[in-house]
Coordinates of C-alpha atoms in Angstrom, one line a residue:
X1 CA 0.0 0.0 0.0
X2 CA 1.6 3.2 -0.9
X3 CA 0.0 6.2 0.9
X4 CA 0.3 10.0 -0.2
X5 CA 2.3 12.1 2.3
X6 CA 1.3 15.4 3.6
X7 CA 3.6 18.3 2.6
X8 CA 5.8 20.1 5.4
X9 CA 6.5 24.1 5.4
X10 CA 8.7 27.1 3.7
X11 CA 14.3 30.4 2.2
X12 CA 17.5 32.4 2.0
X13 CA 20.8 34.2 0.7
X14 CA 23.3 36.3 2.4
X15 CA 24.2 39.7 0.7
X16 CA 26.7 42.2 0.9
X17 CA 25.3 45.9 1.0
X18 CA 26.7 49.4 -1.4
X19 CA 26.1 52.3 -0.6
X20 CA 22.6 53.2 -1.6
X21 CA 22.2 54.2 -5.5
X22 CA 21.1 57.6 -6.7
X23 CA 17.7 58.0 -7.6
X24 CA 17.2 59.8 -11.1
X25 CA 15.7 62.9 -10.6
X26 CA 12.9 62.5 -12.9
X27 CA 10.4 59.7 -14.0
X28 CA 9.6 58.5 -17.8
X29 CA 6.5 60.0 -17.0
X30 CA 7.9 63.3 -16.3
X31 CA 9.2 63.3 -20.1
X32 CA 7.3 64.0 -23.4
X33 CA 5.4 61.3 -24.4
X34 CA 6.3 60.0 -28.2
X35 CA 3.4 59.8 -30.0
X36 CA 0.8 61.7 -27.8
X37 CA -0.2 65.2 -28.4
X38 CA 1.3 67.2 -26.0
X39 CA 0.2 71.3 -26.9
X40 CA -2.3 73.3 -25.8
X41 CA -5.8 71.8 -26.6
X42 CA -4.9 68.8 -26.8
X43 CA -7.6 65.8 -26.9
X44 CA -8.3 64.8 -23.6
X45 CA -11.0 62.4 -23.8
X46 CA -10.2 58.8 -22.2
X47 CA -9.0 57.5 -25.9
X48 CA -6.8 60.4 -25.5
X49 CA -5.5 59.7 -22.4
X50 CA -5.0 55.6 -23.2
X51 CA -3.5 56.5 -26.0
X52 CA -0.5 58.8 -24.3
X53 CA -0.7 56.0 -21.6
X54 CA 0.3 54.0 -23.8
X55 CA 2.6 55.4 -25.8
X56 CA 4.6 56.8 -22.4
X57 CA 4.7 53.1 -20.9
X58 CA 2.5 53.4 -18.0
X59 CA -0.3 50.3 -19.7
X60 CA 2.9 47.8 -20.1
X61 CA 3.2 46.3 -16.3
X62 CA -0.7 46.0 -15.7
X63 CA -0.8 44.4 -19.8
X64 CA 2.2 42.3 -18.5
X65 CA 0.5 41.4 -15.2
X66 CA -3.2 40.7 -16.7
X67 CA -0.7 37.8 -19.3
X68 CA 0.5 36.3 -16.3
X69 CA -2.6 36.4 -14.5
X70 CA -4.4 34.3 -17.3
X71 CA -1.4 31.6 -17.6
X72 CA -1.1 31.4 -13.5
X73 CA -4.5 30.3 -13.3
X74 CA -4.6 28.0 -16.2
X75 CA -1.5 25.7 -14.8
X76 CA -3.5 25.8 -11.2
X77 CA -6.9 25.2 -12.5
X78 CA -6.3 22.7 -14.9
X79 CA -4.1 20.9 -12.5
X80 CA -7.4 20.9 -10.0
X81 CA -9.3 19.2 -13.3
X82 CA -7.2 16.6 -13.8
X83 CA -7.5 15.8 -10.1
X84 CA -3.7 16.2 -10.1
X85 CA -3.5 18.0 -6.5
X86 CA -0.1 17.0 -4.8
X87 CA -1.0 18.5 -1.4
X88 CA -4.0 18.7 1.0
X89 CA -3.3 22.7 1.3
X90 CA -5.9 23.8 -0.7
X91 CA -8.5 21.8 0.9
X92 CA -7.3 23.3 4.6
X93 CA -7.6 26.6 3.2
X94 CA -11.4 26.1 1.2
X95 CA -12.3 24.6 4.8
X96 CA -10.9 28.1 6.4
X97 CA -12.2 30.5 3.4
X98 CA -15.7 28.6 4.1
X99 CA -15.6 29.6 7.4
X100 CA -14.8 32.8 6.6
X101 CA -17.7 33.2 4.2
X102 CA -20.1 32.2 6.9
X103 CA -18.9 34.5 9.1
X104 CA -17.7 31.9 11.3
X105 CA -14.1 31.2 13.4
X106 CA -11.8 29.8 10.6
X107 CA -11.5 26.1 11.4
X108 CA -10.2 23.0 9.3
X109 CA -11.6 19.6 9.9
X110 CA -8.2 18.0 7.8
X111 CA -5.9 19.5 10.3
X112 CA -8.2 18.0 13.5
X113 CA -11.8 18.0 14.1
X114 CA -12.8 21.8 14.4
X115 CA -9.4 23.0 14.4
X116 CA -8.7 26.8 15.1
X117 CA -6.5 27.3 11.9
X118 CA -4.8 30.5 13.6
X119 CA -3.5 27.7 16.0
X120 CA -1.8 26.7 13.2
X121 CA -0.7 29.6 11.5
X122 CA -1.1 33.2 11.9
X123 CA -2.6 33.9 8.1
X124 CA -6.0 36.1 9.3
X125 CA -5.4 37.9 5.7
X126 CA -7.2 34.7 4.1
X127 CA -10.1 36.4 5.0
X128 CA -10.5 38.7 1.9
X129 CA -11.0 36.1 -0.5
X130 CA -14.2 35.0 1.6
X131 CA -16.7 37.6 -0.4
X132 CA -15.2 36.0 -3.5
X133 CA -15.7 32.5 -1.9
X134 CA -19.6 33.7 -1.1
X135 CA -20.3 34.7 -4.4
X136 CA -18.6 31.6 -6.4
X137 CA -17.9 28.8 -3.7
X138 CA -15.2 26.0 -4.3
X139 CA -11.8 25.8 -4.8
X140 CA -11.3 27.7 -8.3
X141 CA -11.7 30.5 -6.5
X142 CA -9.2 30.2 -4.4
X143 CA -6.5 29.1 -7.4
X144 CA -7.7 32.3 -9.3
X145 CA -7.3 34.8 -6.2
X146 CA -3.8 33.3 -6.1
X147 CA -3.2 34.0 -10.0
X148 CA -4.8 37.5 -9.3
X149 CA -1.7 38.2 -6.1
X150 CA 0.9 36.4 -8.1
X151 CA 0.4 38.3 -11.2
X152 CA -0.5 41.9 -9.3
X153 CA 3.6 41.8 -8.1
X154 CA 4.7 41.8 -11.9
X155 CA 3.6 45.6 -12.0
X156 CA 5.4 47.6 -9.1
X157 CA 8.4 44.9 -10.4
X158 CA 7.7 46.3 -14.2
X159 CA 7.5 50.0 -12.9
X160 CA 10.5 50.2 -10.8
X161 CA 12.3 48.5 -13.4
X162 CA 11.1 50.4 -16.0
X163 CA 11.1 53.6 -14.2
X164 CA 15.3 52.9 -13.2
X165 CA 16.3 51.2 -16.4
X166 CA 13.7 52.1 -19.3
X167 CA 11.1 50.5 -20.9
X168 CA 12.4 47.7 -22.6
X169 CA 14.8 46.5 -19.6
X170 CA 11.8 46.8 -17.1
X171 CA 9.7 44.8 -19.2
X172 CA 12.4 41.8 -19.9
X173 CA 12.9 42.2 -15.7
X174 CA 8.8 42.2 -14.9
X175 CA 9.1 39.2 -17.9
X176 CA 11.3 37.0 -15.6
X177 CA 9.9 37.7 -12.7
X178 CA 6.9 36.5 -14.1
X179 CA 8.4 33.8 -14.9
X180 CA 10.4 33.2 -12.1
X181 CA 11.1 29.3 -11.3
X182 CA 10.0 30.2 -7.5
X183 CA 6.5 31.8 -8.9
X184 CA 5.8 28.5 -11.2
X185 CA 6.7 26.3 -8.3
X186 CA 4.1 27.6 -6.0
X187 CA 1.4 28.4 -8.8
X188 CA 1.5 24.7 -9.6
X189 CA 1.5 23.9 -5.5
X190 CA -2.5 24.6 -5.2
X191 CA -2.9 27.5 -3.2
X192 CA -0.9 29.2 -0.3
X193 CA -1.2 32.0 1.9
X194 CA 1.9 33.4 0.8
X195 CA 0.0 34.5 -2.4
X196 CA -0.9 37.8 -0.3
X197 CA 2.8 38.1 0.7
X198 CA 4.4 38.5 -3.0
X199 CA 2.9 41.6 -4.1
X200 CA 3.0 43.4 -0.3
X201 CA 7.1 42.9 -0.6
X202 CA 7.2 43.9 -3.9
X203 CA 5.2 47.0 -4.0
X204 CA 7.2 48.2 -0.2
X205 CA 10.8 47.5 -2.2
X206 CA 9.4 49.4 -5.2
X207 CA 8.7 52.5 -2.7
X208 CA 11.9 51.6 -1.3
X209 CA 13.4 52.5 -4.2
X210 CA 11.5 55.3 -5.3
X211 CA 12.5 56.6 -1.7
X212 CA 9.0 57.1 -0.8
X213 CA 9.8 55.8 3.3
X214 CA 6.2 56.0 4.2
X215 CA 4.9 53.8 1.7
X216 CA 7.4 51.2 2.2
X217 CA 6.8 51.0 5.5
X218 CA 2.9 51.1 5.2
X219 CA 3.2 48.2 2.5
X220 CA 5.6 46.0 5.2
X221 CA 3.2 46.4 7.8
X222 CA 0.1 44.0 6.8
X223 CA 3.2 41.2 6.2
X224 CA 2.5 40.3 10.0
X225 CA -1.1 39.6 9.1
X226 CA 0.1 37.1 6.2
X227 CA 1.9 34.4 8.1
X228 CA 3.7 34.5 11.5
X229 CA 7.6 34.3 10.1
X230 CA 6.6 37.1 7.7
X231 CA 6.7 39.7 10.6
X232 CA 10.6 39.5 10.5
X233 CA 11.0 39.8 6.7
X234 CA 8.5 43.6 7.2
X235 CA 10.9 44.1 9.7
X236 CA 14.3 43.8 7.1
X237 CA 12.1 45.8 5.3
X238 CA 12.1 48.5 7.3
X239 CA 15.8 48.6 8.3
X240 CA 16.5 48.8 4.6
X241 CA 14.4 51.8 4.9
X242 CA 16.0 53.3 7.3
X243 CA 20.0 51.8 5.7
X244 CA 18.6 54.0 2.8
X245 CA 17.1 56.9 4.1
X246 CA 19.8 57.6 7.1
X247 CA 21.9 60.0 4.9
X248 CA 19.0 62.0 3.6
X249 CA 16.4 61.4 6.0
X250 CA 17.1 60.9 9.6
X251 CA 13.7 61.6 10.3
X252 CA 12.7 58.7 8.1
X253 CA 14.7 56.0 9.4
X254 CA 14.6 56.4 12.7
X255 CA 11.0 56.4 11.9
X256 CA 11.4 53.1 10.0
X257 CA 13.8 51.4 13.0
X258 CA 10.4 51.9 15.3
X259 CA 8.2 50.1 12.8
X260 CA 11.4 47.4 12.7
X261 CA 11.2 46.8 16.3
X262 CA 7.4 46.5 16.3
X263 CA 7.2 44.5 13.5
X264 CA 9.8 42.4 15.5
X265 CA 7.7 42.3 18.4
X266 CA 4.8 41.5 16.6
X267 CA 6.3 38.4 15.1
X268 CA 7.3 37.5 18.7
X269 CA 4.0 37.9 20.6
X270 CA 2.6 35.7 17.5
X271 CA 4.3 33.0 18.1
X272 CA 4.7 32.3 22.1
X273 CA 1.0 34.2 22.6
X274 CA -1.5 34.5 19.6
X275 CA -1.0 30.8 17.9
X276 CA -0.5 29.2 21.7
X277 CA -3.5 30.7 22.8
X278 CA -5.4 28.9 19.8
X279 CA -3.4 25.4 19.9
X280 CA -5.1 22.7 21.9
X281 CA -1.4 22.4 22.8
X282 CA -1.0 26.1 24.3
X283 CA 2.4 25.9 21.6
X284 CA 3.3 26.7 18.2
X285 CA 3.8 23.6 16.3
X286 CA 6.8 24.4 14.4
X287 CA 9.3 25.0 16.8
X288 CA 10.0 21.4 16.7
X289 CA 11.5 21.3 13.2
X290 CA 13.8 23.5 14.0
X291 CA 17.2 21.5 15.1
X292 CA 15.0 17.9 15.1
X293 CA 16.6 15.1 13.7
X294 CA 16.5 14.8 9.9
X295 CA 17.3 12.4 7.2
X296 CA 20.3 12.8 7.4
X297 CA 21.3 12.4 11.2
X298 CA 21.2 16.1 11.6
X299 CA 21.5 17.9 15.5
X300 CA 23.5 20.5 17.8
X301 CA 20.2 22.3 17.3
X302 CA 19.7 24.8 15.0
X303 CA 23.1 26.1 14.1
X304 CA 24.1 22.3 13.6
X305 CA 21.2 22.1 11.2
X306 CA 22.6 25.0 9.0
X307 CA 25.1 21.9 7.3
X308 CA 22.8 19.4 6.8
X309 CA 21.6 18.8 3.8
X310 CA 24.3 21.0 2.8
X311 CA 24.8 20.3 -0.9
X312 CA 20.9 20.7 -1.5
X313 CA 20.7 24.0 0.3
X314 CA 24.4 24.5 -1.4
X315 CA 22.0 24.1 -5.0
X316 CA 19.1 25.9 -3.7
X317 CA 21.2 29.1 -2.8
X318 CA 22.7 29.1 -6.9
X319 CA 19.1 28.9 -8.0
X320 CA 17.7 31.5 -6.2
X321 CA 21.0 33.6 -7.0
X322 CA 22.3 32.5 -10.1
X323 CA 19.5 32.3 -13.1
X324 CA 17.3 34.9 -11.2
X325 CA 19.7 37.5 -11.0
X326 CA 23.4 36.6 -12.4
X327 CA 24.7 37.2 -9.0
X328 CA 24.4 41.1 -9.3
X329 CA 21.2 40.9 -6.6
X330 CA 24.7 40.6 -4.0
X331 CA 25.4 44.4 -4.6
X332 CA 22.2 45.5 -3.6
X333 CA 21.5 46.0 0.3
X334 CA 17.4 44.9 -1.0
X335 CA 18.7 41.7 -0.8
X336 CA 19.0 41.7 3.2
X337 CA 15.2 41.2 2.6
X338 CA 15.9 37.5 2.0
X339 CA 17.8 36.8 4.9
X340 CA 14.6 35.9 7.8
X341 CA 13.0 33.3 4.5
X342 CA 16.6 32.2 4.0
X343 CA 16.9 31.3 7.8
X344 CA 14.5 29.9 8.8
X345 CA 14.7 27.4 6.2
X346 CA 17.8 26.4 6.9
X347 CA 18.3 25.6 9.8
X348 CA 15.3 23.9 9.8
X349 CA 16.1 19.7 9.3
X350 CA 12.6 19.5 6.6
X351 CA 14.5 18.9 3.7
X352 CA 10.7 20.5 2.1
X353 CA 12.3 23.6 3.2
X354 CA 15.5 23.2 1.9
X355 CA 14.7 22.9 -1.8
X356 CA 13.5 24.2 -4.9
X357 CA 10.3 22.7 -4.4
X358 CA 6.8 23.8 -3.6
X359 CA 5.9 27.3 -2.7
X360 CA 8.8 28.5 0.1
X361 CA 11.1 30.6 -2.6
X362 CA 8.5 32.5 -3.7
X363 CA 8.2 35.2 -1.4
X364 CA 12.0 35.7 -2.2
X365 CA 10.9 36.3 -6.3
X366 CA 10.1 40.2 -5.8
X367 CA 13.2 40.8 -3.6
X368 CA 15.6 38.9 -6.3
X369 CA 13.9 41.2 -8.9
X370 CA 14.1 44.6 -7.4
X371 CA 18.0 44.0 -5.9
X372 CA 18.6 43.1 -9.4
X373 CA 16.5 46.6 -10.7
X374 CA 18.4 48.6 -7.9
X375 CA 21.7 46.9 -9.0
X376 CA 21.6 46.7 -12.5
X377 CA 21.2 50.7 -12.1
X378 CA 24.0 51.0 -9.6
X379 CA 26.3 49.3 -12.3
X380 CA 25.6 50.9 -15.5
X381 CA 26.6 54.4 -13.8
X382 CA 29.8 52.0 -12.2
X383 CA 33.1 53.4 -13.3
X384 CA 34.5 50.0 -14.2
X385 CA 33.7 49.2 -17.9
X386 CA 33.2 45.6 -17.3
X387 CA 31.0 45.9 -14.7
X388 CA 28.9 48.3 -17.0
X389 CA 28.9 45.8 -19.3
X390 CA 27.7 43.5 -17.5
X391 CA 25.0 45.5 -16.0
X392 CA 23.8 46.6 -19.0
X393 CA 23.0 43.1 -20.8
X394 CA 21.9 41.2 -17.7
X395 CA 18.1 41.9 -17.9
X396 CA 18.1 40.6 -21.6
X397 CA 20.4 37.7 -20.3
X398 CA 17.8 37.1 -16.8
X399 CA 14.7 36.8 -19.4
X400 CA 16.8 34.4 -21.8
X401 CA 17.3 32.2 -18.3
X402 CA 13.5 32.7 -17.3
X403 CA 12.6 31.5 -20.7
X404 CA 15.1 28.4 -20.8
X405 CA 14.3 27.0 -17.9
X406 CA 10.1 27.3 -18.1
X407 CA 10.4 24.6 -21.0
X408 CA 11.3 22.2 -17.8
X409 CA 8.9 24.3 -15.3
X410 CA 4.9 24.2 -15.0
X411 CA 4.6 27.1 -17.7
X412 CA 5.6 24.8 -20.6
X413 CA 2.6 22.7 -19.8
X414 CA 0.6 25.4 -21.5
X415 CA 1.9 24.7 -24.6
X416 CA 0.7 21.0 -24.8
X417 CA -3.2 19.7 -25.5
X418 CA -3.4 17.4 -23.1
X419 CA -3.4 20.4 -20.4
X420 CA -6.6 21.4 -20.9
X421 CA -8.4 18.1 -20.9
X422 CA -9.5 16.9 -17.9
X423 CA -8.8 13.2 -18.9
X424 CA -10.0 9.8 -18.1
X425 CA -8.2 9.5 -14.8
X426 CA -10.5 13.0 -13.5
X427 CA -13.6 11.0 -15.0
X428 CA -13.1 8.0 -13.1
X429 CA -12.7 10.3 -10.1
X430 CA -15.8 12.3 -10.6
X431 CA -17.9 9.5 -11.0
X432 CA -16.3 6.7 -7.8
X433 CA -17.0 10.5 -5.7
X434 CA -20.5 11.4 -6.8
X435 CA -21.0 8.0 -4.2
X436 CA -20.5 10.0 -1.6
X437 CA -23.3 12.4 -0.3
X438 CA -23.6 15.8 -0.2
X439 CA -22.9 16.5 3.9
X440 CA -21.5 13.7 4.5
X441 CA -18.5 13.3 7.0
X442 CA -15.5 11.6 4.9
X443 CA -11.9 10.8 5.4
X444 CA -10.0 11.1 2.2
X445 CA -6.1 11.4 1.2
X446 CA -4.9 14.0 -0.9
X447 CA -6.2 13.5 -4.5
X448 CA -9.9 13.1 -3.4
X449 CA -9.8 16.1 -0.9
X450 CA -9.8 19.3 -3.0
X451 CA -13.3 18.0 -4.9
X452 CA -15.1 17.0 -1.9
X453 CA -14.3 19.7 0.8
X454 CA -17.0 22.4 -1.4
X455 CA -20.1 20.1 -0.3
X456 CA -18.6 17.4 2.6
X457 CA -17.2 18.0 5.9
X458 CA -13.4 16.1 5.3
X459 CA -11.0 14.6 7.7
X460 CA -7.7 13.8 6.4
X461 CA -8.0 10.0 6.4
X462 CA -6.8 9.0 10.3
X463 CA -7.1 12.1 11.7
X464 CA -10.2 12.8 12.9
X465 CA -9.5 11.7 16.7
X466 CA -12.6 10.3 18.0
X467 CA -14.9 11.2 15.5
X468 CA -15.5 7.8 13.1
X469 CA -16.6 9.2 9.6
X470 CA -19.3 7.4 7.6
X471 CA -17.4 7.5 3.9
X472 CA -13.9 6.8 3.2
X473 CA -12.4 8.6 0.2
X474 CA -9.5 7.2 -1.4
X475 CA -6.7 7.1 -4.1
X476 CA -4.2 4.5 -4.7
X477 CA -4.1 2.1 -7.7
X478 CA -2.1 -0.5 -5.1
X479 CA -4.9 -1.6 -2.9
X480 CA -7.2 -3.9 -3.4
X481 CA -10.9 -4.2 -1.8
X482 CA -9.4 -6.6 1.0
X483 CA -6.3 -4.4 1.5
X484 CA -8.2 -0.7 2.2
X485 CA -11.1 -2.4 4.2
X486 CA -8.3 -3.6 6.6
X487 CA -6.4 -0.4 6.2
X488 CA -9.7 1.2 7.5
X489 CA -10.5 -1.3 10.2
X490 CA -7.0 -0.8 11.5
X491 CA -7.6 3.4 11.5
X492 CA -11.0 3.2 13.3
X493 CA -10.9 0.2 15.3
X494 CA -13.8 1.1 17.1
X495 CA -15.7 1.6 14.1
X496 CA -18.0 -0.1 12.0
X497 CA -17.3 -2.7 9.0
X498 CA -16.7 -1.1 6.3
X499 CA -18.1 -2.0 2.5
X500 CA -17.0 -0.9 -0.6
X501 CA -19.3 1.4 -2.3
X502 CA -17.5 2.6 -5.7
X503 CA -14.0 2.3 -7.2
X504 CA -12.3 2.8 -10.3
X505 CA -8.9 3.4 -11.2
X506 CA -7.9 3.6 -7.8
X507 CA -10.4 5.5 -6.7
X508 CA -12.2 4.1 -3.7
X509 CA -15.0 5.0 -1.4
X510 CA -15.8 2.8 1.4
X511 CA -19.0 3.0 3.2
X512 CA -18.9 2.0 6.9
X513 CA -22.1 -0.4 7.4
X514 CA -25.2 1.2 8.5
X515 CA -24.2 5.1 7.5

């Protein structure tokens, strides 16, 4: 019998720091736009004012981001069609949107039997998609909201890049952001909180570098409301605030080392009070990944964790340093935004964390793009020819990278047929489920959970404590009849016999006798 695992959690580099770059003293937009009237009585009607819109740039991040927007949701939604889901995330977080949409205290049943998901994680920003979830309940919502957060952080990424190294260089760096191996990864991992997280850190670090202090600081801030370890990356956001603004505005920084320490705070009093207080375990869960023994006979704690798995975390740091941003990123102090994601990754012993895999790098996408933005600038005025060089071809060369490696990442499954069809495994799927009741109490594993958590109360299969379900939902070409009803015997032992009411193609849904 080969069961499907649950998924674990969450990344960083270390950077060196210049001195902060010199802002140009004007915008494109400040300039005479080609192509649009520009004298006295002038049209001014809204074709008029597209039209100059257009022609001075200001349409090309949200054209960009509206692309991206369409091709993130097609890889997540036709994944959900083919009932290709590879974690139970996006049925924990329908469960808490649900509850959300009722107006009720955000539980999931998968994670226990009416468990308080902010004892799980601090993510009360999940909220905002509940309206959405009222209006059109079930999980596509949820993977288009993410596609929507994903693809709003290619335009402050497009502006500042535009806005710092013209047009065409901030539309190659918005390009490869968008597609950005970290981005693909977690589109094609279901949904994730960390959808809201994206475009916050990537419109504060394009204030950052517009020096616009307040704004930076006022985009960090709602970061603590996103997930509990996020409070400490708004908080690097707002010592690069005040690393930037000290020699022009002392005002300003020390301004942003308050909201530093607060944010720092905040992240703190999450963890030991807010989650505790909602744990059935008065503790926040995670603490014991950090240092634990891993598969590689990992200990000494956390700093002894730091070197295992070293040659994976060795290949994750090149990847998120390397193709992203040709190692340029290092001369830009935007990168010290990494560092909290970085950490607390490594030295955790989840090799989940430590690699290129599901959703953790993602957050670190924006911050990659804008160092490279604020780098790329700080080269092409460097004094050193080859370093000018450099500078100057590496947005071209970043996009040629992006664009390489999608034809091994989720994006190159747009290009083939079969996407798009949900397929006879899906069919097989829909029709051993539609065996299960609307409102019925089920167990299931991860392939069935996603397309029965819209109209069933789900348990992930042996975890529902004392609470015996009436409907098993299964997946798993390996078992036979015999084989599951033991399984389930041997899960709820004080539970009834159990009967097979439907399968096909290793889809399975037992019945327990009498339900």
């Amino acid at each position: 019998m080969v069961e499907e695992s649950r998924t674990g959690e969450r990344a960083a580099p270390s950077a060196g720091a210049d001195a902060p770059a010199a802002v140009p003293a004007r915008e494109p937009a400040d300039e005479p736009e080609r192509g649009a009237p520009t004298e006295p009585g002038a049209p001014d009607g809204p074709r008029a004012r597209a039209v100059r819109a257009w022609h001075a740039g200001r349409l090309d991040p949200w054209l960009l981001a509206a692309v991206f927007c369409a091709g993130y949701a097609a890889i997540s939604v036709t994944r959900w069609r083919r009932w290709e889901n590879r974690s139970w995330d996006l049925g924990i977080f329908e469960q808490v949107i649900s509850s959300y949409a009722r107006l009720e205290a955000p539980v999931s049943d998968l994670k226990g039997p009416g468990f308080p998901i902010l004892g799980d994680h601090f993510s009360p920003v999940t909220a905002l998609i509940a309206p959405f979830y009222r209006l059109f309940p079930g999980p596509v919502t949820l993977l288009v909201a993410q596609a929507a957060l994903f693809a709003l952080a290619v335009v402050p990424v497009t502006r500042a890049a535009a806005h710092f190294l013209g047009r065409a260089r901030g539309a190659a760096v918005g390009a490869a952001f968008g597609l950005s191996w970290g981005i693909q990864r977690a589109v094609d991992f279901d949904f994730h909180e960390i959808a809201f997280a994206v475009p916050l850190i990537a419109f504060a670090l394009e204030a950052v570098l517009r020096e616009r202090w307040r704004a930076a600081l006022c985009w960090a801030l709602p970061l603590l409301l996103v997930k509990e370890d996020l409070g400490l990356t708004a908080a690097a956001i707002a010592c690069v605030v005040a690393l930037r603004a000290g020699p022009k505005d002392p005002r300003a920084a020390k301004r942003a080392l308050a909201v530093a320490a607060v944010c720092v705070v905040g992240c703190a009093l999450t963890l030991t009070v807010v989650i505790p207080s909602f744990n059935a375990g008065g503790e926040y869960d995670y603490w014991s990944k950090l240092g634990e023994s891993g598969a590689e006979g990992g200990g000494g704690g956390p700093l002894g964790a730091l070197f295992t798995g070293a040659e994976e975390k060795l290949r994750t740091l090149l990847w998120i340093l390397v193709p992203t941003t040709g190692l340029l990123a290092l001369r830009s102090p935007l990168l010290l935004v990494a560092l909290p994601t970085m950490g607390w990754r490594f030295v955790s012993q989840d090799p989940h964390y430590w690699s290129t895999d599901w959703h953790y790098s993602a957050v670190l996408m924006p911050v990659l793009a804008l160092a490279l933005t604020d780098a790329v600038a700080r080269g092409r005025s460097s004094s050193r020819p080859w370093l000018r060089g450099y500078a100057h071809h590496l947005p071209a060369a970043v996009l040629a990278a992006a664009l390489a490696l999608s034809t091994a990442l989720p994006a190159a499954d747009l290009t083939r047929a079969e996407t798009y069809r949900a397929g006879p495994l899906a069919a097989a799927g829909e029709r051993v489920m539609a065996a299960v009741p609307d409102g019925a109490e089920v167990a299931a594993n991860v392939r069935p959970i996603a397309h029965l958590t819209q109209r069933c109360r789900v348990f992930w299969i042996g975890g529902s404590g004392d609470l015996v379900p009436d409907w098993i939902a299964y997946y798993d070409p390996g078992h036979t009849a015999e084989s599951l009803t033991a399984y389930a015997a041997r899960l709820y032992p004080q539970g009834p016999r159990w009967t097979v009411a439907a399968q096909e193609s290793g889809f399975w849904v037992l019945r327990a006798e009498g339900s």
